[in-house]
Amino acid sequence: MSHSAPARPLSIAASGPLVGTLTVPGDKSISHRSLMFAGLAVGESRISGLLEGEDVLATAGAMRAMGAQVERTADGVWQVHGVGVGGLLQPQVALDMGNSGTSTRLLMGLVASHAITATFIGDASLSKRPMARVTEPLSRMGASFTTAPGERLPLTMRGLCPAVPIDYTLPVASAQVKSAVLLAGLNTPGITRVIEPVPTRDHSERMLRGFGAQLTVEETPQGRMIAITGEAELRAQNIEVPGDPSSAGFWMVAASVVPGSDVTIRNVLMNPTRIGLVTALRMMGASIDELAQRDVGGEPVADLRVRHAALTAIEVPPDLAPSMIDEYPILFVAAAFARGTTVARGAHELRVKESDRIAAMAAALGLAGVRVSEHEDGLSIEGRDGDPLPGTRDARVASLLDHRIAMSMAVAGMHARAAVTIDDAAPIATSYPAFVDTARALGALPQWMNR
Ligand code: S3P
């Protein structure tokens, strides 16, 4: 798992235009949920297009440890034989979540309403991330927790069966917290309700319905109210996982900023709760065409053709934050090439991701020669009006065990005078194992370095 992997420095030098057609790996959020819901369903589910990154493999391992049969039958194709809601078994080993916050928080929800005890461990990055946001509502439902100081991992929890249904208003805009409560509600008698004042990604809702759960969504004056009826029975499904828009984001920005580029990204999930980056880039003047719009497994999907364009700075609307929360690092890279100063505020949550992404990107872009000022809730970035970045020369960007910092800065290196070097690009394997190969196939020049 990533916390034991040796550091792998990566250097990227400027290249000619990026040209070609590519596919991105399966969506990470949907991949996690596919394994969890199939693992709880009655019967055998088949999943194709699963993201086989370390984060998702951590979910697969945990579901296996709790009794589901989870098998890989071909590239991206997995078969899962579920235990039935209420049927999770006591894991005999600690569940190693690696770098994955989504695995941890959603699985905690599942465990909360089963009479089992589970221990969650993770790498240095995950062990710094706040878990109070899930232990708080799950405690109200009856689960109990022993945690490292500050409600962090390592954490041992004991679920309660039957658990107590709650009505819960999300104090932070978080699809992970929403999903944790809904998943706990699956095996809880009665109706569990979550109100989200700000809409976040809705894959749990869409997929739970697809698996046959009784789940309703209603707009109320307080926000979206999601109600799930407990002691649900989930039925096995065939799931096709669409391409991850967060992974596509790196190529959207790379093609936009490297002169002469023309890239088509096939099969990208276009769920409105996920495509804030497309909106922001278009506001900046990016050329992104949506081709072949279609529906895959109840989700909108399209091919995206992205061509180089002169970008202009914007004030990033804070209400886009939930729909592009994972894309700020790569948006900051786009801003570094725009004309004028881009201001992104209202994104406090970035401080508690795989790294503190505000501080990490301020330091990384600063090292590559961009003028950046840091705010409590975002960054202001002075764009270079299409000029290449100076690059990091002999210094190395710290990726801080954060895949998205590593990939974002790799993109920054694709249009820089001197190369951009990243101290450790091994974390890329958590979400996008083929990133470096795809970069090469498009004509970019990434190079693994000696330590
Ligand atoms: C995710 C939700 C988001 C996101 C993460 C995946 C999910 O986290 O950053 O990468 O799959 O539910 P938060 O819920 O903490 O915002």
XYZ file of C-alpha atoms and ligand atoms in Angstrom:
467
model
C 0.000 0.000 0.000
C 1.133 3.566 -0.639
C 2.449 4.258 2.868
C 5.156 1.655 2.477
C 5.960 2.346 -1.204
C 9.408 3.872 -1.790
C 9.440 7.490 -2.991
C 9.573 7.826 -6.785
C 10.718 11.228 -8.035
C 9.279 12.243 -11.413
C 10.457 14.997 -13.709
C 8.449 16.538 -16.558
C 9.978 18.733 -19.234
C 8.083 20.802 -21.783
C 7.133 19.009 -24.988
C 5.415 19.815 -28.249
C 1.609 19.862 -28.464
C -0.365 17.121 -26.743
C -2.372 15.275 -29.340
C -4.505 12.161 -29.306
C -7.515 10.317 -27.940
C -7.447 8.727 -24.525
C -9.662 7.088 -21.969
C -9.434 7.832 -18.273
C -9.825 5.169 -15.572
C -13.192 4.435 -13.999
C -14.621 7.011 -11.622
C -13.169 6.605 -8.143
C -16.331 7.515 -6.221
C -18.480 5.129 -8.263
C -15.854 2.373 -8.093
C -15.796 2.442 -4.275
C -19.570 2.418 -4.079
C -19.896 -0.391 -6.655
C -17.789 -2.699 -4.499
C -19.549 -1.741 -1.276
C -23.105 -1.993 -2.570
C -22.415 -5.188 -4.528
C -20.772 -6.561 -1.396
C -24.008 -5.932 0.527
C -26.393 -7.124 -2.173
C -27.936 -10.560 -2.461
C -26.497 -12.416 -5.458
C -23.653 -11.861 -7.860
C -22.859 -8.442 -9.311
C -20.561 -7.749 -12.220
C -18.645 -4.499 -12.381
C -16.802 -3.344 -15.500
C -14.535 -0.329 -15.880
C -13.596 -0.452 -12.194
C -10.735 1.853 -11.233
C -7.940 -0.480 -10.156
C -6.069 2.126 -8.129
C -4.803 1.554 -4.600
C -7.708 3.413 -2.970
C -10.333 1.205 -4.579
C -8.280 -1.920 -3.913
C -8.365 -0.957 -0.227
C -12.179 -0.999 -0.395
C -12.112 -4.384 -2.147
C -9.819 -5.779 0.553
C -12.037 -4.508 3.351
C -15.220 -5.912 1.813
C -13.463 -9.269 1.475
C -12.321 -9.096 5.093
C -15.976 -8.623 6.079
C -17.197 -11.654 4.144
C -18.000 -10.563 0.579
C -16.524 -12.569 -2.289
C -14.719 -10.073 -4.463
C -12.843 -11.320 -7.519
C -11.130 -9.744 -10.468
C -11.946 -11.656 -13.639
C -10.320 -9.424 -16.319
C -8.911 -5.900 -16.719
C -11.343 -3.665 -14.828
C -13.913 -6.459 -14.587
C -14.874 -7.687 -11.127
C -17.393 -10.129 -9.781
C -18.832 -9.621 -6.323
C -20.959 -12.033 -4.366
C -22.613 -10.052 -1.591
C -23.391 -10.969 2.010
C -26.821 -9.263 2.106
C -27.560 -6.117 4.168
C -26.906 -6.986 7.805
C -24.592 -9.845 6.865
C -21.150 -8.268 7.247
C -18.791 -10.424 9.288
C -16.364 -9.371 11.954
C -13.014 -8.701 10.187
C -10.164 -10.714 11.695
C -7.487 -8.151 10.805
C -7.228 -4.372 10.895
C -8.672 -2.819 7.736
C -5.807 -1.052 5.936
C -7.289 1.951 4.158
C -3.950 3.148 2.751
C -4.456 6.730 1.560
C -8.213 6.513 1.066
C -10.568 8.785 2.986
C -13.563 7.632 0.954
C -12.984 3.959 1.815
C -12.562 4.809 5.483
C -15.564 7.055 5.968
C -18.039 5.059 3.886
C -17.001 1.724 5.412
C -17.344 3.227 8.886
C -20.949 3.917 7.930
C -21.458 0.293 6.927
C -19.905 -1.084 10.105
C -21.930 1.307 12.327
C -25.161 -0.691 12.031
C -23.631 -4.173 12.208
C -22.802 -5.810 15.552
C -19.124 -6.089 14.683
C -15.891 -4.463 15.759
C -13.471 -3.142 13.149
C -10.139 -1.340 13.301
C -9.201 1.126 10.571
C -5.585 2.018 9.854
C -4.018 4.103 7.111
C -0.924 5.873 5.832
C 0.600 9.034 7.306
C -1.677 11.280 5.231
C -4.916 9.477 6.103
C -3.907 9.298 9.766
C -3.905 13.108 9.886
C -7.411 13.513 8.455
C -10.398 14.390 10.650
C -12.844 11.578 11.369
C -15.047 13.453 13.879
C -17.320 14.427 10.998
C -18.361 10.746 10.752
C -17.876 9.514 14.319
C -20.279 12.252 15.491
C -23.395 11.189 13.504
C -22.530 7.485 13.710
C -22.260 7.756 17.518
C -25.763 9.195 17.543
C -26.881 6.072 15.709
C -25.307 3.935 18.432
C -21.788 3.104 17.242
C -18.890 3.581 19.657
C -15.318 4.573 18.877
C -11.798 4.548 20.238
C -9.557 6.800 18.197
C -6.103 8.339 18.128
C -6.069 11.877 19.599
C -8.206 14.333 17.615
C -10.600 11.604 16.357
C -8.066 10.307 13.874
C -6.836 6.915 12.670
C -5.953 4.349 13.952
C -9.561 3.950 15.024
C -11.528 1.021 16.398
C -15.292 1.055 16.226
C -18.062 -1.158 17.457
C -21.298 -1.101 15.512
C -24.750 -1.490 17.004
C -27.517 -3.704 15.663
C -30.240 -2.617 15.616
C -28.906 0.936 15.277
C -31.010 4.038 15.821
C -32.243 6.036 12.805
C -31.421 9.760 12.883
C -32.279 12.964 11.069
C -28.982 14.633 10.321
C -28.159 17.996 8.777
C -24.649 18.020 7.321
C -22.480 20.630 9.064
C -19.917 20.467 6.195
C -20.612 19.922 2.506
C -19.320 16.351 2.296
C -20.534 13.471 0.175
C -18.491 11.144 2.365
C -20.345 12.143 5.520
C -23.711 12.027 3.731
C -22.900 8.578 2.385
C -21.633 7.263 5.726
C -24.963 8.115 7.390
C -27.042 6.717 4.506
C -25.014 3.497 4.490
C -25.474 3.117 8.236
C -29.184 3.650 7.558
C -29.279 0.669 5.191
C -29.296 -1.790 8.092
C -31.152 0.429 10.595
C -34.865 -0.124 11.213
C -36.968 2.912 10.247
C -36.039 5.930 8.172
C -32.669 7.660 8.309
C -32.634 11.185 6.893
C -29.791 13.409 5.785
C -30.270 17.046 4.868
C -27.562 18.663 2.813
C -27.760 22.461 2.684
C -25.318 22.424 -0.264
C -25.637 19.639 -2.856
C -22.655 17.281 -3.101
C -21.964 14.341 -5.415
C -25.032 12.114 -5.500
C -23.621 8.736 -6.582
C -24.704 6.992 -3.373
C -28.287 8.092 -3.904
C -28.388 7.111 -7.588
C -26.703 3.765 -7.036
C -28.592 2.738 -3.906
C -31.813 3.275 -5.839
C -30.385 1.215 -8.695
C -29.662 -1.599 -6.232
C -33.294 -1.490 -5.095
C -33.133 0.514 -1.846
C -36.108 2.682 -0.923
C -34.569 6.119 -1.077
C -36.246 9.443 -1.708
C -34.791 12.863 -2.417
C -36.778 16.002 -1.769
C -35.922 19.695 -1.998
C -36.792 21.445 1.283
C -36.177 25.011 2.509
C -33.246 23.598 4.544
C -31.709 21.849 1.525
C -31.890 18.461 -0.156
C -33.410 15.863 2.121
C -32.463 12.262 1.432
C -34.424 9.567 3.245
C -33.502 5.910 3.235
C -35.711 3.142 4.564
C -33.709 0.707 6.594
C -33.421 -3.032 6.681
C -33.148 -2.649 2.958
C -32.665 -5.473 0.571
C -30.164 -4.785 -2.187
C -30.265 -6.843 -5.369
C -27.124 -7.694 -7.358
C -26.508 -5.467 -10.406
C -24.358 -5.148 -13.485
C -22.476 -1.908 -13.252
C -20.520 -0.068 -15.907
C -18.283 2.540 -14.286
C -17.869 5.684 -16.433
C -14.539 7.527 -16.747
C -13.465 9.716 -13.834
C -13.979 13.448 -14.487
C -11.380 14.216 -11.808
C -8.765 12.247 -13.752
C -9.975 13.826 -17.016
C -9.385 17.242 -15.428
C -5.602 16.849 -15.726
C -5.878 16.434 -19.508
C -8.448 19.216 -19.844
C -5.947 21.611 -18.316
C -2.879 20.114 -20.015
C -4.511 20.447 -23.461
C -5.722 23.956 -22.653
C -2.286 25.265 -21.642
C 0.191 23.467 -23.943
C 0.174 25.413 -27.254
C -1.148 23.526 -30.274
C -2.768 20.726 -28.247
C -5.884 18.858 -29.360
C -6.982 16.017 -27.093
C -10.154 13.940 -26.959
C -11.010 12.273 -23.657
C -13.514 9.478 -24.104
C -16.298 8.313 -21.797
C -16.155 11.021 -19.116
C -18.789 11.083 -16.363
C -20.675 14.392 -16.670
C -22.819 14.207 -13.523
C -23.669 17.870 -12.709
C -22.379 17.421 -9.131
C -18.911 16.644 -10.534
C -18.175 19.009 -13.399
C -17.480 22.356 -11.757
C -14.020 22.299 -13.365
C -15.556 22.260 -16.869
C -17.664 25.287 -15.914
C -14.692 27.150 -14.418
C -12.405 26.396 -17.375
C -15.062 27.536 -19.839
C -15.417 30.788 -17.869
C -11.658 31.190 -18.387
C -12.060 30.735 -22.143
C -11.140 27.053 -22.503
C -12.275 25.209 -25.609
C -14.108 22.096 -24.410
C -16.598 20.413 -26.741
C -18.936 17.722 -25.479
C -19.349 15.000 -28.087
C -21.532 11.897 -28.110
C -23.532 12.733 -24.981
C -25.139 9.567 -23.657
C -26.259 7.728 -20.544
C -24.143 5.007 -18.941
C -25.601 3.136 -15.988
C -27.890 6.009 -14.997
C -25.149 8.656 -15.273
C -24.603 11.221 -18.057
C -21.401 10.629 -20.022
C -19.680 12.410 -22.931
C -16.457 12.498 -24.914
C -14.617 15.777 -24.414
C -12.528 17.415 -27.116
C -10.192 19.999 -25.608
C -8.026 22.315 -27.659
C -5.409 24.815 -26.601
C -6.879 28.229 -25.799
C -5.744 31.503 -24.271
C -7.107 31.500 -20.705
C -8.230 34.549 -18.754
C -8.230 34.841 -14.957
C -11.539 34.582 -13.104
C -12.920 34.906 -9.645
C -13.876 31.298 -9.055
C -17.510 31.244 -7.867
C -17.443 29.702 -4.362
C -20.682 27.853 -5.082
C -18.800 25.724 -7.609
C -16.678 24.299 -4.760
C -18.634 21.099 -4.046
C -18.748 20.160 -7.737
C -15.009 20.658 -8.221
C -13.610 20.029 -4.759
C -10.959 17.588 -5.980
C -10.108 19.729 -9.008
C -8.782 22.876 -7.298
C -5.130 21.794 -7.558
C -5.379 21.428 -11.344
C -7.517 24.578 -11.641
C -4.696 26.431 -9.843
C -2.339 25.185 -12.555
C -4.683 26.498 -15.264
C -4.764 29.833 -13.402
C -0.952 29.971 -13.461
C -1.093 30.193 -17.275
C -4.035 32.600 -17.542
C -3.994 36.344 -18.173
C -4.572 38.180 -14.893
C -4.971 37.109 -11.301
C -7.343 34.269 -10.490
C -8.914 34.345 -7.042
C -10.375 31.170 -5.552
C -11.970 31.524 -2.107
C -14.542 29.600 -0.093
C -12.686 26.294 -0.369
C -11.729 25.632 3.303
C -12.261 21.913 2.813
C -9.075 21.797 0.717
C -7.115 22.041 3.958
C -8.253 18.556 5.060
C -7.819 16.529 1.874
C -4.967 14.035 1.267
C -2.782 17.053 2.041
C -3.524 20.672 2.930
C -4.040 21.443 -0.743
C -4.037 25.217 -0.284
C -0.612 25.213 1.367
C 0.693 22.402 -0.854
C -0.208 24.153 -4.126
C 0.987 27.559 -2.878
C 4.373 25.991 -2.144
C 4.479 23.899 -5.335
C 3.524 26.691 -7.733
C 5.796 29.107 -5.866
C 8.713 26.711 -6.346
C 7.913 26.512 -10.079
C 8.093 30.317 -10.321
C 4.440 31.398 -10.043
C 3.371 34.297 -7.803
C 0.772 33.018 -5.411
C -0.800 34.384 -2.263
C -2.413 32.134 0.242
C -5.721 32.821 1.985
C -7.305 30.818 4.758
C -9.866 29.454 2.264
C -8.093 29.552 -1.087
C -5.415 31.102 -3.288
C -4.818 34.077 -5.533
C -2.625 33.191 -8.492
C -0.936 35.638 -10.803
C -1.178 34.120 -14.251
C 1.622 34.231 -16.816
C -0.559 35.015 -19.826
C 0.392 31.862 -21.699
C 4.139 32.086 -20.968
C 5.820 28.900 -19.766
C 6.528 28.587 -16.042
C 10.164 29.021 -15.008
C 10.179 25.410 -13.663
C 11.689 24.014 -10.462
C 15.312 23.677 -11.673
C 17.194 21.660 -9.028
C 14.469 21.852 -6.403
C 11.678 19.307 -6.017
C 8.003 19.887 -5.385
C 6.729 18.084 -2.271
C 3.733 15.940 -3.211
C 2.969 15.199 0.469
C 1.457 11.750 -0.226
C -1.168 13.501 -2.346
C -1.836 12.054 -5.820
C -3.560 15.197 -7.062
C -0.665 17.476 -6.095
C 1.726 15.159 -7.972
C -0.422 15.007 -11.142
C -1.252 18.728 -11.111
C 2.417 19.676 -10.924
C 3.251 17.140 -13.634
C 0.837 19.078 -15.859
C 2.514 22.337 -14.819
C 5.801 20.893 -16.123
C 4.296 20.292 -19.564
C 4.651 24.016 -20.321
C 7.693 25.188 -18.376
C 11.179 26.506 -19.299
C 13.054 24.199 -16.949
C 11.595 20.851 -15.952
C 9.287 20.479 -12.971
C 10.454 17.740 -10.603
C 8.220 16.124 -7.997
C 9.840 14.468 -4.980
C 7.472 11.496 -4.940
C 4.972 10.589 -7.644
C 4.240 7.103 -6.244
C 0.916 8.376 -4.746
C -0.413 8.755 -8.318
C -1.146 5.014 -8.118
C -3.914 5.645 -5.593
C -6.243 7.009 -8.286
C -4.583 6.897 -11.718
C -1.971 4.161 -12.213
C -1.750 4.795 -15.997
C -1.217 8.569 -15.712
C 2.448 8.584 -16.755
C 1.867 6.193 -19.670
C -1.034 8.296 -20.913
C 1.075 11.460 -20.627
C 3.719 9.819 -22.834
C 1.155 8.602 -25.349
C -0.061 12.190 -25.792
C 3.490 13.406 -26.438
C 4.436 14.716 -22.976
C 7.878 13.976 -21.524
C 7.604 12.540 -18.011
C 10.677 10.785 -16.682
C 11.162 8.721 -13.530
C 14.343 9.807 -11.690
C 16.776 8.197 -9.316
C 16.136 9.037 -5.712
C -15.787 11.733 -2.275
C -16.162 12.899 -1.666
C -15.265 14.076 -1.529
C -14.047 13.967 -2.425
C -13.440 12.598 -2.407
C -14.459 11.553 -2.859
C -16.762 10.639 -2.366
O -14.829 14.157 -0.185
O -13.074 14.911 -2.057
O -12.313 12.526 -3.245
O -16.527 9.674 -3.133
O -17.783 10.695 -1.667
P -15.660 14.975 0.936
O -16.922 14.275 1.179
O -14.751 14.948 2.150
O -15.823 16.348 0.367
